[in-house]
Amino acid sequence: SLGRHGAHKVVVLTGRERYSADAQAADVAALAKEHGAKAVLAAATADGKDLVARVGAHLDSEVFTDCTAFERAGEGFRVVRPLLAGKL
């Protein structure tokens, strides 16, 4: 279904026996560089947020969490995030 929303390629990373946020972030960042990724998406879980923060550091890139909308906008992206944890 990601293809219907504009994804040209989806890469799924599997295989580590024991979870290590540092090692997995390095792997994801390496894959993103190798494939010329324009975005890296992760679940809005505690592990997902931890992972993308580390990946963002590896890639020297901005990280947006808890997005409720995400779309292409020219050469970049437009994201929508809730204000005050969705209280407004």
PDB file of N, CA and C in Angstrom:
ATOM      1  N   SER A   1       0.810  -1.201   0.000  1.00  0.00           N
ATOM      2  CA  SER A   1       0.000   0.000   0.000  1.00  0.00           C
ATOM      3  C   SER A   1       0.852   1.264   0.000  1.00  0.00           C
ATOM      4  N   LEU A   2       2.103   1.189   0.387  1.00  0.00           N
ATOM      5  CA  LEU A   2       2.951   2.381   0.356  1.00  0.00           C
ATOM      6  C   LEU A   2       3.169   2.868  -1.075  1.00  0.00           C
ATOM      7  N   GLY A   3       3.186   1.947  -2.023  1.00  0.00           N
ATOM      8  CA  GLY A   3       3.336   2.316  -3.422  1.00  0.00           C
ATOM      9  C   GLY A   3       2.194   3.181  -3.911  1.00  0.00           C
ATOM     10  N   ARG A   4       1.010   2.936  -3.436  1.00  0.00           N
ATOM     11  CA  ARG A   4      -0.144   3.748  -3.820  1.00  0.00           C
ATOM     12  C   ARG A   4      -0.027   5.174  -3.298  1.00  0.00           C
ATOM     13  N   HIS A   5       0.826   5.365  -2.307  1.00  0.00           N
ATOM     14  CA  HIS A   5       1.002   6.682  -1.702  1.00  0.00           C
ATOM     15  C   HIS A   5       2.300   7.346  -2.138  1.00  0.00           C
ATOM     16  N   GLY A   6       2.943   6.808  -3.192  1.00  0.00           N
ATOM     17  CA  GLY A   6       4.097   7.468  -3.777  1.00  0.00           C
ATOM     18  C   GLY A   6       5.449   6.854  -3.477  1.00  0.00           C
ATOM     19  N   ALA A   7       5.505   5.794  -2.683  1.00  0.00           N
ATOM     20  CA  ALA A   7       6.801   5.159  -2.404  1.00  0.00           C
ATOM     21  C   ALA A   7       7.278   4.424  -3.648  1.00  0.00           C
ATOM     22  N   HIS A   8       8.508   4.709  -4.061  1.00  0.00           N
ATOM     23  CA  HIS A   8       9.081   4.037  -5.224  1.00  0.00           C
ATOM     24  C   HIS A   8       9.758   2.731  -4.809  1.00  0.00           C
ATOM     25  N   LYS A   9      10.222   2.684  -3.578  1.00  0.00           N
ATOM     26  CA  LYS A   9      10.903   1.497  -3.076  1.00  0.00           C
ATOM     27  C   LYS A   9      10.697   1.430  -1.569  1.00  0.00           C
ATOM     28  N   VAL A  10      10.456   0.236  -1.064  1.00  0.00           N
ATOM     29  CA  VAL A  10      10.324   0.005   0.372  1.00  0.00           C
ATOM     30  C   VAL A  10      11.371  -1.026   0.762  1.00  0.00           C
ATOM     31  N   VAL A  11      12.164  -0.704   1.774  1.00  0.00           N
ATOM     32  CA  VAL A  11      13.201  -1.611   2.257  1.00  0.00           C
ATOM     33  C   VAL A  11      12.844  -1.996   3.688  1.00  0.00           C
ATOM     34  N   VAL A  12      12.810  -3.289   3.974  1.00  0.00           N
ATOM     35  CA  VAL A  12      12.504  -3.784   5.310  1.00  0.00           C
ATOM     36  C   VAL A  12      13.775  -4.379   5.890  1.00  0.00           C
ATOM     37  N   LEU A  13      14.156  -3.926   7.059  1.00  0.00           N
ATOM     38  CA  LEU A  13      15.367  -4.397   7.728  1.00  0.00           C
ATOM     39  C   LEU A  13      14.983  -5.443   8.769  1.00  0.00           C
ATOM     40  N   THR A  14      15.549  -6.626   8.644  1.00  0.00           N
ATOM     41  CA  THR A  14      15.314  -7.698   9.612  1.00  0.00           C
ATOM     42  C   THR A  14      16.638  -8.405   9.879  1.00  0.00           C
ATOM     43  N   GLY A  15      16.645  -9.275  10.877  1.00  0.00           N
ATOM     44  CA  GLY A  15      17.786 -10.162  11.024  1.00  0.00           C
ATOM     45  C   GLY A  15      18.602 -10.066  12.287  1.00  0.00           C
ATOM     46  N   ARG A  16      18.521  -8.987  13.047  1.00  0.00           N
ATOM     47  CA  ARG A  16      19.311  -8.921  14.280  1.00  0.00           C
ATOM     48  C   ARG A  16      18.672  -9.805  15.338  1.00  0.00           C
ATOM     49  N   GLU A  17      19.496 -10.666  15.928  1.00  0.00           N
ATOM     50  CA  GLU A  17      18.989 -11.558  16.966  1.00  0.00           C
ATOM     51  C   GLU A  17      18.612 -10.783  18.218  1.00  0.00           C
ATOM     52  N   ARG A  18      19.467  -9.881  18.626  1.00  0.00           N
ATOM     53  CA  ARG A  18      19.245  -9.084  19.833  1.00  0.00           C
ATOM     54  C   ARG A  18      19.144  -7.618  19.426  1.00  0.00           C
ATOM     55  N   TYR A  19      18.116  -6.947  19.926  1.00  0.00           N
ATOM     56  CA  TYR A  19      17.893  -5.549  19.567  1.00  0.00           C
ATOM     57  C   TYR A  19      18.959  -4.657  20.191  1.00  0.00           C
ATOM     58  N   SER A  20      19.548  -3.823  19.401  1.00  0.00           N
ATOM     59  CA  SER A  20      20.473  -2.796  19.840  1.00  0.00           C
ATOM     60  C   SER A  20      20.125  -1.537  19.069  1.00  0.00           C
ATOM     61  N   ALA A  21      19.663  -0.516  19.779  1.00  0.00           N
ATOM     62  CA  ALA A  21      19.251   0.720  19.110  1.00  0.00           C
ATOM     63  C   ALA A  21      20.400   1.327  18.323  1.00  0.00           C
ATOM     64  N   ASP A  22      21.597   1.326  18.892  1.00  0.00           N
ATOM     65  CA  ASP A  22      22.751   1.901  18.195  1.00  0.00           C
ATOM     66  C   ASP A  22      23.078   1.149  16.915  1.00  0.00           C
ATOM     67  N   ALA A  23      23.115  -0.186  17.008  1.00  0.00           N
ATOM     68  CA  ALA A  23      23.452  -0.997  15.834  1.00  0.00           C
ATOM     69  C   ALA A  23      22.367  -0.897  14.769  1.00  0.00           C
ATOM     70  N   GLN A  24      21.115  -0.951  15.185  1.00  0.00           N
ATOM     71  CA  GLN A  24      20.031  -0.886  14.209  1.00  0.00           C
ATOM     72  C   GLN A  24      19.977   0.492  13.548  1.00  0.00           C
ATOM     73  N   ALA A  25      20.218   1.559  14.310  1.00  0.00           N
ATOM     74  CA  ALA A  25      20.224   2.902  13.728  1.00  0.00           C
ATOM     75  C   ALA A  25      21.337   3.027  12.695  1.00  0.00           C
ATOM     76  N   ALA A  26      22.506   2.464  12.991  1.00  0.00           N
ATOM     77  CA  ALA A  26      23.612   2.494  12.027  1.00  0.00           C
ATOM     78  C   ALA A  26      23.233   1.737  10.764  1.00  0.00           C
ATOM     79  N   ASP A  27      22.560   0.587  10.921  1.00  0.00           N
ATOM     80  CA  ASP A  27      22.124  -0.203   9.762  1.00  0.00           C
ATOM     81  C   ASP A  27      21.104   0.554   8.921  1.00  0.00           C
ATOM     82  N   VAL A  28      20.115   1.161   9.579  1.00  0.00           N
ATOM     83  CA  VAL A  28      19.076   1.900   8.861  1.00  0.00           C
ATOM     84  C   VAL A  28      19.684   3.104   8.137  1.00  0.00           C
ATOM     85  N   ALA A  29      20.576   3.823   8.804  1.00  0.00           N
ATOM     86  CA  ALA A  29      21.217   4.982   8.178  1.00  0.00           C
ATOM     87  C   ALA A  29      22.040   4.555   6.973  1.00  0.00           C
ATOM     88  N   ALA A  30      22.760   3.444   7.096  1.00  0.00           N
ATOM     89  CA  ALA A  30      23.561   2.946   5.967  1.00  0.00           C
ATOM     90  C   ALA A  30      22.658   2.578   4.791  1.00  0.00           C
ATOM     91  N   LEU A  31      21.538   1.921   5.073  1.00  0.00           N
ATOM     92  CA  LEU A  31      20.594   1.561   4.006  1.00  0.00           C
ATOM     93  C   LEU A  31      19.989   2.819   3.372  1.00  0.00           C
ATOM     94  N   ALA A  32      19.649   3.801   4.184  1.00  0.00           N
ATOM     95  CA  ALA A  32      19.074   5.041   3.657  1.00  0.00           C
ATOM     96  C   ALA A  32      20.057   5.726   2.718  1.00  0.00           C
ATOM     97  N   LYS A  33      21.323   5.777   3.112  1.00  0.00           N
ATOM     98  CA  LYS A  33      22.347   6.374   2.246  1.00  0.00           C
ATOM     99  C   LYS A  33      22.521   5.560   0.970  1.00  0.00           C
ATOM    100  N   GLU A  34      22.612   4.237   1.128  1.00  0.00           N
ATOM    101  CA  GLU A  34      22.830   3.343  -0.023  1.00  0.00           C
ATOM    102  C   GLU A  34      21.720   3.462  -1.056  1.00  0.00           C
ATOM    103  N   HIS A  35      20.488   3.598  -0.592  1.00  0.00           N
ATOM    104  CA  HIS A  35      19.342   3.631  -1.498  1.00  0.00           C
ATOM    105  C   HIS A  35      18.905   5.049  -1.852  1.00  0.00           C
ATOM    106  N   GLY A  36      19.604   6.061  -1.334  1.00  0.00           N
ATOM    107  CA  GLY A  36      19.232   7.446  -1.631  1.00  0.00           C
ATOM    108  C   GLY A  36      17.862   7.812  -1.100  1.00  0.00           C
ATOM    109  N   ALA A  37      17.536   7.318   0.080  1.00  0.00           N
ATOM    110  CA  ALA A  37      16.201   7.539   0.657  1.00  0.00           C
ATOM    111  C   ALA A  37      15.931   9.019   0.869  1.00  0.00           C
ATOM    112  N   LYS A  38      14.734   9.419   0.566  1.00  0.00           N
ATOM    113  CA  LYS A  38      14.290  10.787   0.824  1.00  0.00           C
ATOM    114  C   LYS A  38      13.627  10.886   2.195  1.00  0.00           C
ATOM    115  N   ALA A  39      13.190   9.739   2.735  1.00  0.00           N
ATOM    116  CA  ALA A  39      12.539   9.708   4.051  1.00  0.00           C
ATOM    117  C   ALA A  39      12.755   8.342   4.675  1.00  0.00           C
ATOM    118  N   VAL A  40      12.770   8.313   5.992  1.00  0.00           N
ATOM    119  CA  VAL A  40      12.811   7.071   6.763  1.00  0.00           C
ATOM    120  C   VAL A  40      11.622   7.136   7.705  1.00  0.00           C
ATOM    121  N   LEU A  41      10.746   6.166   7.614  1.00  0.00           N
ATOM    122  CA  LEU A  41       9.538   6.146   8.438  1.00  0.00           C
ATOM    123  C   LEU A  41       9.628   5.039   9.473  1.00  0.00           C
ATOM    124  N   ALA A  42       9.079   5.302  10.651  1.00  0.00           N
ATOM    125  CA  ALA A  42       9.050   4.305  11.719  1.00  0.00           C
ATOM    126  C   ALA A  42       7.758   4.467  12.500  1.00  0.00           C
ATOM    127  N   ALA A  43       7.398   3.432  13.220  1.00  0.00           N
ATOM    128  CA  ALA A  43       6.196   3.479  14.054  1.00  0.00           C
ATOM    129  C   ALA A  43       6.377   4.503  15.169  1.00  0.00           C
ATOM    130  N   ALA A  44       5.283   5.107  15.594  1.00  0.00           N
ATOM    131  CA  ALA A  44       5.323   6.107  16.667  1.00  0.00           C
ATOM    132  C   ALA A  44       5.282   5.427  18.034  1.00  0.00           C
ATOM    133  N   THR A  45       6.179   4.461  18.221  1.00  0.00           N
ATOM    134  CA  THR A  45       6.324   3.769  19.499  1.00  0.00           C
ATOM    135  C   THR A  45       7.565   4.302  20.194  1.00  0.00           C
ATOM    136  N   ALA A  46       7.778   3.914  21.428  1.00  0.00           N
ATOM    137  CA  ALA A  46       8.986   4.345  22.141  1.00  0.00           C
ATOM    138  C   ALA A  46      10.231   3.886  21.389  1.00  0.00           C
ATOM    139  N   ASP A  47      10.240   2.634  20.919  1.00  0.00           N
ATOM    140  CA  ASP A  47      11.393   2.129  20.167  1.00  0.00           C
ATOM    141  C   ASP A  47      11.545   2.842  18.829  1.00  0.00           C
ATOM    142  N   GLY A  48      10.432   3.091  18.145  1.00  0.00           N
ATOM    143  CA  GLY A  48      10.490   3.766  16.857  1.00  0.00           C
ATOM    144  C   GLY A  48      11.022   5.182  16.986  1.00  0.00           C
ATOM    145  N   LYS A  49      10.577   5.896  18.003  1.00  0.00           N
ATOM    146  CA  LYS A  49      11.045   7.269  18.219  1.00  0.00           C
ATOM    147  C   LYS A  49      12.526   7.287  18.589  1.00  0.00           C
ATOM    148  N   ASP A  50      12.943   6.341  19.403  1.00  0.00           N
ATOM    149  CA  ASP A  50      14.357   6.238  19.774  1.00  0.00           C
ATOM    150  C   ASP A  50      15.206   5.944  18.536  1.00  0.00           C
ATOM    151  N   LEU A  51      14.733   5.003  17.721  1.00  0.00           N
ATOM    152  CA  LEU A  51      15.463   4.620  16.519  1.00  0.00           C
ATOM    153  C   LEU A  51      15.616   5.787  15.547  1.00  0.00           C
ATOM    154  N   VAL A  52      14.506   6.484  15.236  1.00  0.00           N
ATOM    155  CA  VAL A  52      14.612   7.556  14.238  1.00  0.00           C
ATOM    156  C   VAL A  52      15.441   8.730  14.741  1.00  0.00           C
ATOM    157  N   ALA A  53      15.454   8.964  16.036  1.00  0.00           N
ATOM    158  CA  ALA A  53      16.322  10.021  16.569  1.00  0.00           C
ATOM    159  C   ALA A  53      17.786   9.675  16.315  1.00  0.00           C
ATOM    160  N   ARG A  54      18.147   8.408  16.516  1.00  0.00           N
ATOM    161  CA  ARG A  54      19.519   7.966  16.278  1.00  0.00           C
ATOM    162  C   ARG A  54      19.856   7.967  14.781  1.00  0.00           C
ATOM    163  N   VAL A  55      18.902   7.538  13.958  1.00  0.00           N
ATOM    164  CA  VAL A  55      19.109   7.555  12.504  1.00  0.00           C
ATOM    165  C   VAL A  55      19.294   9.000  12.035  1.00  0.00           C
ATOM    166  N   GLY A  56      18.471   9.909  12.552  1.00  0.00           N
ATOM    167  CA  GLY A  56      18.606  11.313  12.201  1.00  0.00           C
ATOM    168  C   GLY A  56      19.985  11.859  12.543  1.00  0.00           C
ATOM    169  N   ALA A  57      20.532  11.432  13.665  1.00  0.00           N
ATOM    170  CA  ALA A  57      21.874  11.863  14.051  1.00  0.00           C
ATOM    171  C   ALA A  57      22.917  11.318  13.073  1.00  0.00           C
ATOM    172  N   HIS A  58      22.775  10.047  12.687  1.00  0.00           N
ATOM    173  CA  HIS A  58      23.704   9.451  11.715  1.00  0.00           C
ATOM    174  C   HIS A  58      23.660  10.183  10.374  1.00  0.00           C
ATOM    175  N   LEU A  59      22.466  10.601   9.975  1.00  0.00           N
ATOM    176  CA  LEU A  59      22.280  11.218   8.667  1.00  0.00           C
ATOM    177  C   LEU A  59      22.356  12.741   8.720  1.00  0.00           C
ATOM    178  N   ASP A  60      22.559  13.299   9.906  1.00  0.00           N
ATOM    179  CA  ASP A  60      22.562  14.749  10.094  1.00  0.00           C
ATOM    180  C   ASP A  60      21.293  15.337   9.482  1.00  0.00           C
ATOM    181  N   SER A  61      20.152  14.769   9.891  1.00  0.00           N
ATOM    182  CA  SER A  61      18.869  15.109   9.302  1.00  0.00           C
ATOM    183  C   SER A  61      17.853  15.437  10.388  1.00  0.00           C
ATOM    184  N   GLU A  62      16.818  16.183  10.006  1.00  0.00           N
ATOM    185  CA  GLU A  62      15.752  16.492  10.948  1.00  0.00           C
ATOM    186  C   GLU A  62      14.849  15.292  11.155  1.00  0.00           C
ATOM    187  N   VAL A  63      14.263  15.203  12.338  1.00  0.00           N
ATOM    188  CA  VAL A  63      13.360  14.120  12.692  1.00  0.00           C
ATOM    189  C   VAL A  63      12.021  14.724  13.088  1.00  0.00           C
ATOM    190  N   PHE A  64      10.953  14.184  12.542  1.00  0.00           N
ATOM    191  CA  PHE A  64       9.603  14.600  12.893  1.00  0.00           C
ATOM    192  C   PHE A  64       8.892  13.401  13.487  1.00  0.00           C
ATOM    193  N   THR A  65       8.362  13.550  14.695  1.00  0.00           N
ATOM    194  CA  THR A  65       7.656  12.447  15.342  1.00  0.00           C
ATOM    195  C   THR A  65       6.181  12.788  15.514  1.00  0.00           C
ATOM    196  N   ASP A  66       5.385  11.760  15.715  1.00  0.00           N
ATOM    197  CA  ASP A  66       3.953  11.885  15.970  1.00  0.00           C
ATOM    198  C   ASP A  66       3.206  12.627  14.863  1.00  0.00           C
ATOM    199  N   CYS A  67       3.634  12.438  13.628  1.00  0.00           N
ATOM    200  CA  CYS A  67       2.989  13.097  12.490  1.00  0.00           C
ATOM    201  C   CYS A  67       1.617  12.491  12.240  1.00  0.00           C
ATOM    202  N   THR A  68       0.657  13.346  11.932  1.00  0.00           N
ATOM    203  CA  THR A  68      -0.680  12.868  11.590  1.00  0.00           C
ATOM    204  C   THR A  68      -0.936  12.935  10.092  1.00  0.00           C
ATOM    205  N   ALA A  69      -0.037  13.624   9.356  1.00  0.00           N
ATOM    206  CA  ALA A  69      -0.122  13.677   7.895  1.00  0.00           C
ATOM    207  C   ALA A  69       1.285  13.882   7.353  1.00  0.00           C
ATOM    208  N   PHE A  70       1.512  13.334   6.154  1.00  0.00           N
ATOM    209  CA  PHE A  70       2.838  13.350   5.537  1.00  0.00           C
ATOM    210  C   PHE A  70       2.635  13.305   4.036  1.00  0.00           C
ATOM    211  N   GLU A  71       3.164  14.308   3.311  1.00  0.00           N
ATOM    212  CA  GLU A  71       3.003  14.306   1.856  1.00  0.00           C
ATOM    213  C   GLU A  71       4.184  15.006   1.188  1.00  0.00           C
ATOM    214  N   ARG A  72       4.405  14.685  -0.082  1.00  0.00           N
ATOM    215  CA  ARG A  72       5.457  15.351  -0.872  1.00  0.00           C
ATOM    216  C   ARG A  72       5.067  16.803  -1.092  1.00  0.00           C
ATOM    217  N   ALA A  73       6.070  17.669  -1.035  1.00  0.00           N
ATOM    218  CA  ALA A  73       5.848  19.093  -1.313  1.00  0.00           C
ATOM    219  C   ALA A  73       7.051  19.588  -2.096  1.00  0.00           C
ATOM    220  N   GLY A  74       6.968  19.497  -3.415  1.00  0.00           N
ATOM    221  CA  GLY A  74       8.108  19.858  -4.258  1.00  0.00           C
ATOM    222  C   GLY A  74       9.247  18.874  -4.041  1.00  0.00           C
ATOM    223  N   GLU A  75      10.405  19.387  -3.680  1.00  0.00           N
ATOM    224  CA  GLU A  75      11.567  18.531  -3.424  1.00  0.00           C
ATOM    225  C   GLU A  75      11.618  18.036  -1.979  1.00  0.00           C
ATOM    226  N   GLY A  76      10.702  18.517  -1.152  1.00  0.00           N
ATOM    227  CA  GLY A  76      10.696  18.141   0.267  1.00  0.00           C
ATOM    228  C   GLY A  76       9.414  17.458   0.664  1.00  0.00           C
ATOM    229  N   PHE A  77       9.065  17.601   1.921  1.00  0.00           N
ATOM    230  CA  PHE A  77       7.863  16.980   2.466  1.00  0.00           C
ATOM    231  C   PHE A  77       7.114  17.989   3.315  1.00  0.00           C
ATOM    232  N   ARG A  78       5.845  17.759   3.458  1.00  0.00           N
ATOM    233  CA  ARG A  78       5.003  18.537   4.354  1.00  0.00           C
ATOM    234  C   ARG A  78       4.490  17.572   5.404  1.00  0.00           C
ATOM    235  N   VAL A  79       4.699  17.915   6.666  1.00  0.00           N
ATOM    236  CA  VAL A  79       4.204  17.072   7.753  1.00  0.00           C
ATOM    237  C   VAL A  79       3.275  17.882   8.638  1.00  0.00           C
ATOM    238  N   VAL A  80       2.317  17.199   9.227  1.00  0.00           N
ATOM    239  CA  VAL A  80       1.401  17.808  10.181  1.00  0.00           C
ATOM    240  C   VAL A  80       1.593  17.081  11.501  1.00  0.00           C
ATOM    241  N   ARG A  81       1.793  17.869  12.545  1.00  0.00           N
ATOM    242  CA  ARG A  81       1.969  17.302  13.882  1.00  0.00           C
ATOM    243  C   ARG A  81       0.968  17.954  14.831  1.00  0.00           C
ATOM    244  N   PRO A  82       0.472  17.210  15.818  1.00  0.00           N
ATOM    245  CA  PRO A  82      -0.468  17.801  16.764  1.00  0.00           C
ATOM    246  C   PRO A  82       0.219  18.837  17.659  1.00  0.00           C
ATOM    247  N   LEU A  83      -0.513  19.855  18.029  1.00  0.00           N
ATOM    248  CA  LEU A  83      -0.012  20.881  18.935  1.00  0.00           C
ATOM    249  C   LEU A  83      -0.384  20.491  20.351  1.00  0.00           C
ATOM    250  N   LEU A  84       0.537  20.621  21.278  1.00  0.00           N
ATOM    251  CA  LEU A  84       0.313  20.293  22.682  1.00  0.00           C
ATOM    252  C   LEU A  84      -0.244  18.885  22.846  1.00  0.00           C
ATOM    253  N   ALA A  85       0.419  17.925  22.195  1.00  0.00           N
ATOM    254  CA  ALA A  85       0.045  16.504  22.271  1.00  0.00           C
ATOM    255  C   ALA A  85      -1.410  16.263  21.864  1.00  0.00           C
ATOM    256  N   GLY A  86      -1.916  17.069  20.933  1.00  0.00           N
ATOM    257  CA  GLY A  86      -3.268  16.879  20.429  1.00  0.00           C
ATOM    258  C   GLY A  86      -4.344  17.459  21.309  1.00  0.00           C
ATOM    259  N   LYS A  87      -3.985  18.247  22.299  1.00  0.00           N
ATOM    260  CA  LYS A  87      -4.954  18.812  23.229  1.00  0.00           C
ATOM    261  C   LYS A  87      -5.750  19.957  22.627  1.00  0.00           C
ATOM    262  N   LEU A  88      -5.254  20.551  21.538  1.00  0.00           N
ATOM    263  CA  LEU A  88      -5.983  21.649  20.892  1.00  0.00           C
ATOM    264  C   LEU A  88      -6.704  21.184  19.668  1.00  0.00           C
TER     265      LEU A  88
END
